[in-house]
Amino acid sequence: MTEPPSIAGSIWTLARVTFARVRRGSLRRVAFAIAALPALAAVPLHGHGGLTLFHIVLVILPPLFIAPAIGEEIEERTGSYLWSRPIERWTIVAGKLLALAPMCAAFVALAAFAAGAAGDDAMRSPQVIAAVAAGALGSCAAVAGIATLLPRHAMIFAIVYQLVDAVFGGRDASLHFVTVDYATRSIAGATASSVMTGAIGLVAIAAVWLAVALARIARIET
Amino acid sequence: MSVVVAESCSKWYGNVLGLSDLTWTMRGGIVGLLGPNGAGKSTLIKLLAGLIRPSRGSLRVFGGTPFESTAVRARIGYAPEHEQTWDELTARELVAAMAELAGVPRRDAPAAADRALETMGMTEHAKRRVRGFSKGMRQRVKLATAIAHDPDLLLLDEPLTGVDPMARADIVERIRLLGEAGKAIVISSHVLYEIEALTREIVVVYRGQVLAEGNVYEIRGLIDKQPHRIRVNCDKPRELASTLASADHVVRLGFERDAVTIETRDPDRCYDLLATAVLDHHVVVRAMTSPDNNLGAVFDYLTGGRTDD
């Protein structure tokens, strides 16, 4: 009789399969196109786009990577294959994040690097590149939570959330402490808060959304 | 030990009743779930597979609850009704991944996938991506994902829907062999003819309720009084019909663009005749389905209209 797979084995298999699907799908090309935008815009704007222009990448890429991977799996019934397998269901989210979140962060970092190389002074610092990559990881966790709560139209809800996050993060109000945007800019050294404050804020936001995603996926019926 | 024990098991989707007060014991062998579309067959299979939980009552498979227990789900192989899969993968990658996720060690998964694909007659297509597969090939791959980890209980939801006559006969034979190998199998269909080829033990489901269970013969007699409809989507519907028109069991022929619908009082002979006609006229069959209006009429008769209240 076959025994259920280990948790690490489940996560690794799901990550491998997710990676293979992305490698062969159209997501990679779309992500490249979006990641190129800040670099393309840096030339006519003479390098004054900075983090403001970069928002478009941070708002769109995490939903693009994570929302379909989780939301469509639940809504478009391919999830029935996974739900019937003898795996802990939270490993589905964990496996997908393991494959996609680093990929998303790499695309964001690449976008920042390219924008810097194209003349955007604000994106030239390694600290800024690391900050936007970390911000992308935090956003991926948030999008995973949203996709498990609202799997139907997960991409739209995730983009709206990201926009709201960017709006509140950019304002000088108490709410900005709970935004990925503010945490990211703090890590980049672009706010009055310290890098450590930004890092702690980002980890806290990601942890809350991850807890939501992992708890929610265990209760979902497909 | 019983494979399945359901006691007063019900499932609601919001206000919609999926399954009502099911009390049923399955000890093994092949059991056919028979009922028209929307009767509750898929709900029962999803409950057995652990995709959903009962809203009321209890459902135990191998003594445990499938939604919660990974040990129970490790003993189950499930082929869903729908066609969606991870189309970017090859058949071999898909089946191997599913085998791994069912507990087959990673180093053994490719071999397990190869065996399962061979069992389902898909060896020569193993390295092709699922995206380009026909409906019949998808059904075979789905079945391969269900059997790759050598489960004790197979749950097959409408595995013959939409496949051509040759593939249908082949898949039926392969499922029958799995049953002979000792697997407990629950197979659903809205076509008695399909179920009958595999087992005499049936559970008749209609509007979320189990109407009857047991031997197929009595139900068969009732259904044979109703014309059985077969819709064939193909490139030469009129040539196909010309062969069938003279058969005494064919009651009516209906035409659409690229399709012919046959009503027959003898499905066995009609399917045989269809296979011959397809080969004789070199007809390309795209899909073959059995609309279930006739079955619904029989179930209305069985319920005496009670479920309409």
Coordinates of N, CA and C in Angstrom, one line a residue, chain A residues 4 6 9 14 17 25 33 37 59 62 68 77 82 84 96-97 108 145 154-155 168 170 180-181 202-203 209:
Chain A
P4 N 1.2 8.1 2.2 CA 1.2 9.5 1.7 C 2.6 10.1 1.6
S6 N 5.8 12.7 1.9 CA 6.2 13.7 3.0 C 5.8 15.1 2.6
G9 N 8.4 16.5 0.4 CA 8.3 15.9 -1.0 C 7.1 16.5 -1.7
L14 N 5.3 19.9 -6.2 CA 4.4 20.9 -6.6 C 5.2 22.1 -7.2
V17 N 6.6 21.1 -10.7 CA 5.5 21.1 -11.7 C 5.1 22.5 -12.0
G25 N 4.6 28.1 -20.5 CA 3.4 28.9 -20.8 C 3.8 30.3 -21.3
A33 N 7.8 41.5 -20.6 CA 7.3 42.7 -21.2 C 7.0 43.8 -20.1
L37 N 9.1 47.7 -18.9 CA 8.5 49.0 -18.9 C 9.3 50.1 -18.2
V59 N 2.9 46.4 -8.8 CA 1.4 46.3 -8.7 C 1.0 45.1 -9.5
P62 N 3.3 40.5 -9.1 CA 2.9 39.5 -8.2 C 1.5 38.9 -8.4
P68 N -3.3 33.6 -10.8 CA -3.9 32.5 -11.6 C -3.4 31.1 -11.1
R77 N -11.0 23.9 -11.8 CA -11.2 22.5 -11.5 C -10.0 21.6 -11.7
L82 N -5.4 17.8 -7.4 CA -4.6 17.9 -6.2 C -5.4 17.6 -4.9
S84 N -7.6 15.5 -4.4 CA -7.8 14.1 -4.2 C -6.5 13.4 -3.8
K96 N 3.5 26.2 -4.7 CA 3.3 27.2 -5.8 C 4.2 28.5 -5.4
L97 N 4.1 28.9 -4.2 CA 4.9 30.0 -3.8 C 6.4 29.8 -3.9
V108 N 11.2 41.3 -10.8 CA 11.2 42.6 -10.3 C 12.6 43.2 -10.2
G145 N -2.9 35.0 -0.3 CA -4.0 35.1 0.7 C -5.3 35.5 0.0
A154 N -9.5 36.3 -9.0 CA -8.4 36.5 -8.1 C -7.4 37.6 -8.6
M155 N -7.1 37.6 -9.9 CA -6.2 38.5 -10.4 C -6.7 40.0 -10.3
F168 N -2.1 53.9 -0.2 CA -2.0 54.2 1.2 C -0.5 54.2 1.6
G170 N 1.9 55.3 0.0 CA 2.5 56.6 -0.4 C 2.1 57.8 0.4
V180 N 2.7 47.0 2.0 CA 4.0 46.5 1.4 C 4.8 47.7 0.8
D181 N 4.0 48.6 0.2 CA 4.7 49.7 -0.5 C 5.5 50.5 0.4
L202 N 7.4 44.4 6.6 CA 7.2 43.5 5.4 C 7.0 42.0 5.9
V203 N 7.9 41.6 6.8 CA 7.8 40.2 7.2 C 6.4 40.0 7.9
W209 N -0.6 37.4 5.8 CA -1.3 36.9 4.5 C -1.0 35.4 4.3

